[in-house]
Short mmCIF file of C-alpha atoms in Angstrom, two decimals:
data_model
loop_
_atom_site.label_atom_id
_atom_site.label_comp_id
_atom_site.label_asym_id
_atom_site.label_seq_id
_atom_site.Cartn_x
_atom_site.Cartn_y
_atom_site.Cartn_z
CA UNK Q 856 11.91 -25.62 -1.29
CA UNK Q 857 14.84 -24.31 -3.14
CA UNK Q 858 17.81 -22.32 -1.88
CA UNK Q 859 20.24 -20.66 -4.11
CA UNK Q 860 22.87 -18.52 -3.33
CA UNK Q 861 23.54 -15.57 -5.61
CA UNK Q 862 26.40 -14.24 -6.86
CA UNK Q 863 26.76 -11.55 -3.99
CA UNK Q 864 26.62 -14.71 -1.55
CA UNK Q 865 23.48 -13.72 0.08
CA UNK Q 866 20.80 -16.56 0.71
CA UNK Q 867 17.69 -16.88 -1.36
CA UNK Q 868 14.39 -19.30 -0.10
CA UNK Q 869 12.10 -19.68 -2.88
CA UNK Q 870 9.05 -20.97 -3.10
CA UNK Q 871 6.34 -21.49 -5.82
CA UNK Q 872 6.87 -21.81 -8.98
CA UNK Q 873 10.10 -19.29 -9.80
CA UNK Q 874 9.60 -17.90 -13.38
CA UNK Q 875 10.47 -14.38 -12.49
CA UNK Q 876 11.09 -11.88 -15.98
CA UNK Q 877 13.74 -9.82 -14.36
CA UNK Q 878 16.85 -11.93 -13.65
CA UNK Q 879 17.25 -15.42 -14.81
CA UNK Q 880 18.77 -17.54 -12.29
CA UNK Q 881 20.79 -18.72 -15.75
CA UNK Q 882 21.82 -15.34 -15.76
CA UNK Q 883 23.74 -15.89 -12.01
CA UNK Q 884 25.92 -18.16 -12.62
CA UNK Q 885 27.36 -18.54 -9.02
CA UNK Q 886 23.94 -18.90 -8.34
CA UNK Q 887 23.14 -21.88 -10.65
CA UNK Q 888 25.71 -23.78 -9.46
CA UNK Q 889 24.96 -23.59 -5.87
CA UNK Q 890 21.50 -24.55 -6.55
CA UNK Q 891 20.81 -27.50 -3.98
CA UNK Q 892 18.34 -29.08 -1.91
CA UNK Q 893 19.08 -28.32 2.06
CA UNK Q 894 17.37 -28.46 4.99
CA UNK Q 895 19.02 -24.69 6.33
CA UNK Q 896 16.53 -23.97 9.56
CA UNK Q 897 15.37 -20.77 7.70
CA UNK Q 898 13.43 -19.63 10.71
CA UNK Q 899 16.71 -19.08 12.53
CA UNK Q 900 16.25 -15.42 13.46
CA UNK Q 901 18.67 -14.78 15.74
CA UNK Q 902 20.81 -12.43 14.21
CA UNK Q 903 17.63 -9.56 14.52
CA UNK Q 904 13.59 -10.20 14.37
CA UNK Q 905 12.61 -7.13 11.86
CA UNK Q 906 11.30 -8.46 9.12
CA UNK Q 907 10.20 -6.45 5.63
CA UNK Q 908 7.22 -7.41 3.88
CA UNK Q 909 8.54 -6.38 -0.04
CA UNK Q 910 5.52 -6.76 -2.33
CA UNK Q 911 4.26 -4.83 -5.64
CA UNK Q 912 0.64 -4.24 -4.91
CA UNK Q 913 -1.87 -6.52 -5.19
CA UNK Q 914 0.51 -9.15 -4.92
CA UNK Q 915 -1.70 -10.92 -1.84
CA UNK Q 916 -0.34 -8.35 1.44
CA UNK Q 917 -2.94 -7.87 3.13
CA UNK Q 918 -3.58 -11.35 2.97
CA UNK Q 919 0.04 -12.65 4.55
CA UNK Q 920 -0.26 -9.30 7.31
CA UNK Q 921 -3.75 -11.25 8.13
CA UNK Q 922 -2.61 -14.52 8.72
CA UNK Q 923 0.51 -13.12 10.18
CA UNK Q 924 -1.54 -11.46 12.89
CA UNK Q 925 -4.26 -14.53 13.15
CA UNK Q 926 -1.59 -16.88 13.70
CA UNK Q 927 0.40 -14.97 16.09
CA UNK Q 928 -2.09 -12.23 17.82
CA UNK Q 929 0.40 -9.49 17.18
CA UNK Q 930 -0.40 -6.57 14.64
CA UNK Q 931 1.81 -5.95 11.65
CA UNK Q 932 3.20 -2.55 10.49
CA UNK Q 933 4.00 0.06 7.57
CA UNK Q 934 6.30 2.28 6.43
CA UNK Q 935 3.59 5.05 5.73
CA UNK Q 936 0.54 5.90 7.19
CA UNK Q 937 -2.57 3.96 6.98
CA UNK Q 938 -3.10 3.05 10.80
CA UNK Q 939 -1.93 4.94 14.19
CA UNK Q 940 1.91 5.75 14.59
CA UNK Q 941 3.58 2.63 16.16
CA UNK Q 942 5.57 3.10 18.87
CA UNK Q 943 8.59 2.00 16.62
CA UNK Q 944 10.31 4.59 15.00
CA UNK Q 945 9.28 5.28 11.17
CA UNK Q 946 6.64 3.20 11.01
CA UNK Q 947 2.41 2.85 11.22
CA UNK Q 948 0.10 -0.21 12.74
CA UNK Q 949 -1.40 -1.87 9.98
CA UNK Q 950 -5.43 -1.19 11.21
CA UNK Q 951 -6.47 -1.27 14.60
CA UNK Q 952 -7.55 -4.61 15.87
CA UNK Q 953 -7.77 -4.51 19.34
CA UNK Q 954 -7.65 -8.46 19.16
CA UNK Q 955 -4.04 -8.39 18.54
CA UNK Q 956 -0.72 -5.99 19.89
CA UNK Q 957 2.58 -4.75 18.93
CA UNK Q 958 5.36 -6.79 19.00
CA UNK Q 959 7.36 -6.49 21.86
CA UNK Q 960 10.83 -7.02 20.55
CA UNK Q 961 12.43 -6.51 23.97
CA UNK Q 962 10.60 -9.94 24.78
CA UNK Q 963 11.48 -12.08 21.46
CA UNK Q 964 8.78 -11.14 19.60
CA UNK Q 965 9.45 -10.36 15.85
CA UNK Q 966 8.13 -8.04 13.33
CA UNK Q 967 7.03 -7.77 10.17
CA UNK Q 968 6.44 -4.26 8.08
CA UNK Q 969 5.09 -4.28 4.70
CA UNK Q 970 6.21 -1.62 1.91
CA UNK Q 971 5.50 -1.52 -1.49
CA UNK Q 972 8.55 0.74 -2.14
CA UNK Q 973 11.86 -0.17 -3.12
CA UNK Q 974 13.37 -0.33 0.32
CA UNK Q 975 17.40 1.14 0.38
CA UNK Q 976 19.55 -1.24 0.89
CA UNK Q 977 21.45 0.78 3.21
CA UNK Q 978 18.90 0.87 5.96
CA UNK Q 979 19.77 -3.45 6.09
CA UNK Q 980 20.45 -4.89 7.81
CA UNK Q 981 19.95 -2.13 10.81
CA UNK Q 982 16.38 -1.67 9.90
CA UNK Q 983 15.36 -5.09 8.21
CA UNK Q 984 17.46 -8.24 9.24
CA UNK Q 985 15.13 -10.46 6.73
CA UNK Q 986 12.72 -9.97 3.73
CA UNK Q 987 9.74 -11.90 2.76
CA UNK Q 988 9.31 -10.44 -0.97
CA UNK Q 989 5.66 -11.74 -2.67
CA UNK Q 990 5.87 -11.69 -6.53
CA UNK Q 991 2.49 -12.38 -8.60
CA UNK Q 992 3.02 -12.58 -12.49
CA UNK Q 993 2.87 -8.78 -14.07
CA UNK Q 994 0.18 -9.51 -16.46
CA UNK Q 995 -1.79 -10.82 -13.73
CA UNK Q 996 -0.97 -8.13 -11.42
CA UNK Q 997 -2.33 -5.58 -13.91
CA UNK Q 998 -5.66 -7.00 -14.34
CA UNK Q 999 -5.86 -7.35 -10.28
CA UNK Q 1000 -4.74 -3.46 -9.97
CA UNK Q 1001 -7.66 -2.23 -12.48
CA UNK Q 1002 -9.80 -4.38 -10.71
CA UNK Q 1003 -8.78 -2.58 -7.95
CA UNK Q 1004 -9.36 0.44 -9.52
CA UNK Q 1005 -12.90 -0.33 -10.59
CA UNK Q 1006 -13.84 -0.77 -7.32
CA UNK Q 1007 -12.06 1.92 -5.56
CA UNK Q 1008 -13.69 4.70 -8.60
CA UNK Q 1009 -17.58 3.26 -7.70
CA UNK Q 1010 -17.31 4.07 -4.10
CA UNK Q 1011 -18.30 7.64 -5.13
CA UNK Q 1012 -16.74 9.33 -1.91
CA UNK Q 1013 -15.81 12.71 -2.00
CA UNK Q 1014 -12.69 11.30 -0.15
CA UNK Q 1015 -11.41 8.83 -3.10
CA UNK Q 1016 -8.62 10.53 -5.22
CA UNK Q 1017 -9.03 8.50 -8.05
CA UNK Q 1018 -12.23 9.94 -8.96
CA UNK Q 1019 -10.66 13.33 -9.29
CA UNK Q 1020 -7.69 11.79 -11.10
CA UNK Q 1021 -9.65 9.28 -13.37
CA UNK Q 1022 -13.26 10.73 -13.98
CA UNK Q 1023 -15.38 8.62 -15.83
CA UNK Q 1024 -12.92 6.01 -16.93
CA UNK Q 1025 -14.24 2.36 -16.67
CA UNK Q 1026 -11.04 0.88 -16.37
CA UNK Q 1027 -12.30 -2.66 -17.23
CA UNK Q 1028 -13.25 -1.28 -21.08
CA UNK Q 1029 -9.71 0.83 -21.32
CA UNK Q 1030 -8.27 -1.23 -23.44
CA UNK Q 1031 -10.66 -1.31 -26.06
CA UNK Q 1032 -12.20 2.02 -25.50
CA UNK Q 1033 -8.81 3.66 -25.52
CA UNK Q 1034 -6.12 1.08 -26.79
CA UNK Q 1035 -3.64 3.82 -26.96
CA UNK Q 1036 -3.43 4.76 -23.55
CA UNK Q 1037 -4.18 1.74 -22.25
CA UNK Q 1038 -0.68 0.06 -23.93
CA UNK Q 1039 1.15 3.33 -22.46
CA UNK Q 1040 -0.37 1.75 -18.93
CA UNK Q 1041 0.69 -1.39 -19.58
CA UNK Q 1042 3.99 -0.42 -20.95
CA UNK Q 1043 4.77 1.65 -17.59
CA UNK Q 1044 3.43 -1.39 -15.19
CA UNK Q 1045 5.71 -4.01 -16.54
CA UNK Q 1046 8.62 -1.43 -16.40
CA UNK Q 1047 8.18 -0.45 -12.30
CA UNK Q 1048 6.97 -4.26 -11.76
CA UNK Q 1049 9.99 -5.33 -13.57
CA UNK Q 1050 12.08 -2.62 -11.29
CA UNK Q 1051 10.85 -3.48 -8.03
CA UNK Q 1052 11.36 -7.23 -7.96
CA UNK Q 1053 15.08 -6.51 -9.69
CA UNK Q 1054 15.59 -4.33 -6.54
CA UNK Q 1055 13.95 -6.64 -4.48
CA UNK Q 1056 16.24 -9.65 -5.37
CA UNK Q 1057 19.43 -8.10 -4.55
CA UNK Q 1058 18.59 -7.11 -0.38
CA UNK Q 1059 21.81 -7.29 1.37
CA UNK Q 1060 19.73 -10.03 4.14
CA UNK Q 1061 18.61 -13.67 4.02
CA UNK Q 1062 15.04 -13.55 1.82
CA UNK Q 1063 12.17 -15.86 1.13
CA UNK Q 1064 10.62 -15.27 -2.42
CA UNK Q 1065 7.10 -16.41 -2.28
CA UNK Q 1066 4.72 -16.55 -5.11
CA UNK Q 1067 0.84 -15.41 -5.22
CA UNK Q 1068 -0.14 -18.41 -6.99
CA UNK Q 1069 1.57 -20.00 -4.23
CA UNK Q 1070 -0.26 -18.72 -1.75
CA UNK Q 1071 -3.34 -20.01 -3.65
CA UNK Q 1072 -2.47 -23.50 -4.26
CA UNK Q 1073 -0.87 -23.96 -0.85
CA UNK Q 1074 -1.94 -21.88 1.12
CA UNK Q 1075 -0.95 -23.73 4.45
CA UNK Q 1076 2.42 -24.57 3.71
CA UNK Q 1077 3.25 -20.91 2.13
CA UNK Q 1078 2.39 -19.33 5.00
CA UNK Q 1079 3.72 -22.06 7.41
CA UNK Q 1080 7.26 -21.23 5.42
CA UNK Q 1081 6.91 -17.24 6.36
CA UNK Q 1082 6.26 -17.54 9.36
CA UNK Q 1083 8.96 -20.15 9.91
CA UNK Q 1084 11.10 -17.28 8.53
CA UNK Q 1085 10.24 -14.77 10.00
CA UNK Q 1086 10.41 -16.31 13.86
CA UNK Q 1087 6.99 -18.06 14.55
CA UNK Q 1088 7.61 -21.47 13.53
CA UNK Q 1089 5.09 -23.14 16.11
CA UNK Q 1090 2.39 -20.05 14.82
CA UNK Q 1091 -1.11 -21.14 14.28
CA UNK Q 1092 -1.81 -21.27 10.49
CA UNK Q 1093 -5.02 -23.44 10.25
CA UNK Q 1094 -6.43 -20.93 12.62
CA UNK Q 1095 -5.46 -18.13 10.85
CA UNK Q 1096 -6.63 -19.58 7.34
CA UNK Q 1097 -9.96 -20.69 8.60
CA UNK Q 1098 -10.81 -17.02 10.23
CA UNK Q 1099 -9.18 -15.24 7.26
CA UNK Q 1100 -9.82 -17.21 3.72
CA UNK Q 1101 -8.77 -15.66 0.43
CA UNK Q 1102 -11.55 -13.65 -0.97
CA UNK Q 1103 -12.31 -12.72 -4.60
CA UNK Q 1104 -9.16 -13.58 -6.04
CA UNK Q 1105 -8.43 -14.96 -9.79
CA UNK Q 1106 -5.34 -15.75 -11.82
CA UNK Q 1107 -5.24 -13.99 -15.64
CA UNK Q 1108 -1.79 -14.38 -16.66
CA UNK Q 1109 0.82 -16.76 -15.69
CA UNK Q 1110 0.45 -19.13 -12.52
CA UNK Q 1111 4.26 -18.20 -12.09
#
């Protein structure tokens, strides 16, 4: 583990190997300098039990909400809709497991709600006393959001909006069937990839910065470090991992 401490004096936990393109830690020089090995209990949570779950897409989410709620038994939420309405304000259940409940904060319990928008800073830390942000390298994230996309357009439901918006594009051939727009893609990924994780860096609360490759190569002690964070440092990862393995997953670019 490394901690740094940024320029703004707000505390940074990464993990994995840090080779972000947005902000150089050379580029932070207060930073730099307070680079150190501790042993900070980062799973002190006392000062609120919210936490956000900041990730581009396809950056391994559903994978950390799924061990979170393995681990723990409680269900993990969203900031838009793609489960019932929690009964916290602004916010959805993520699926409907009826293995696992809400959170009772009233009780201790903590949360954790995923977004993959930039979250305002101004809703921290009311809203979000901590942020677990996953990063996965851009180039790699690409290739896992047209997979994504290839999958999603041969469903064939009348119900999927990308086969209105994309007809008969085989997204794995784009780049050499249409090289033009394909670089305009690419072009426009690195530049909101680039802008989330700049955004993402500077929340006003303590943060862990995880990395997918991370996740892949240590699995158990990634996930043993957000929990820690996030208030469930006794949580039961080799449970979790065992009912809930990665799937389908492949590095193209960087291991970063």
């Amino acid at each position: 583990m490394k901690y740094h401490q940024s320029c703004n004096r707000i505390e940074y936990f990464v993990f994995g190997d840090w080779g972000g393109p947005f902000v150089e830690w050379s580029l932070l020089p207060a930073a730099k300098k307070q680079e150190k090995k501790t042993e900070t209990n980062f799973g002190d949570y006392r000062g609120g039990c919210t936490s956000l779950l900041s990730t581009f897409p396809n950056s391994g989410t559903s994978w950390t909400q799924a061990i979170f709620s393995g681990a723990t038994g409680l269900l993990t939420e969203a900031i838009y809709a793609e489960g019932p309405k929690s009964k916290y304000s602004n916010t959805f259940i993520h699926g409907n497991d009826n293995r696992f409940q809400l959170p009772n904060i009233t009780t201790g319990d903590c949360r954790l709600v995923k977004s993959h928008n930039r979250v305002s800073y101004k809703v921290m830390p009311r809203d979000y006393q901590r942020a677990v942000v996953l990063y996965r390298d851009p180039n790699d994230n690409m290739e896992a959001n047209l997979r994504y996309l290839t999958k999603e357009s041969l469903k064939k439901s009348l119900n999927n909006r990308l086969i209105e918006y994309c007809p008969g594009v085989d997204f794995l051939r784009w780049e050499k069937d249409d090289p033009k727009s394909y670089m305009t893609f690419a072009k426009m990924h690195t530049i909101s990839h680039t802008r989330f994780y700049c955004h993402a860096q500077k929340y006003p609360v303590p943060s862990i910065f995880v990395t997918y490759a991370h996740l892949l190569n240590d699995p158990m002690v990634a996930f043993q470090n957000i929990l820690m964070f996030v208030g469930y440092p006794n949580a039961n990862v080799t449970k979790a991992l065992i009912e809930n393995p990665m799937k389908n997953n492949s590095i193209v670019g960087s291991l970063a």
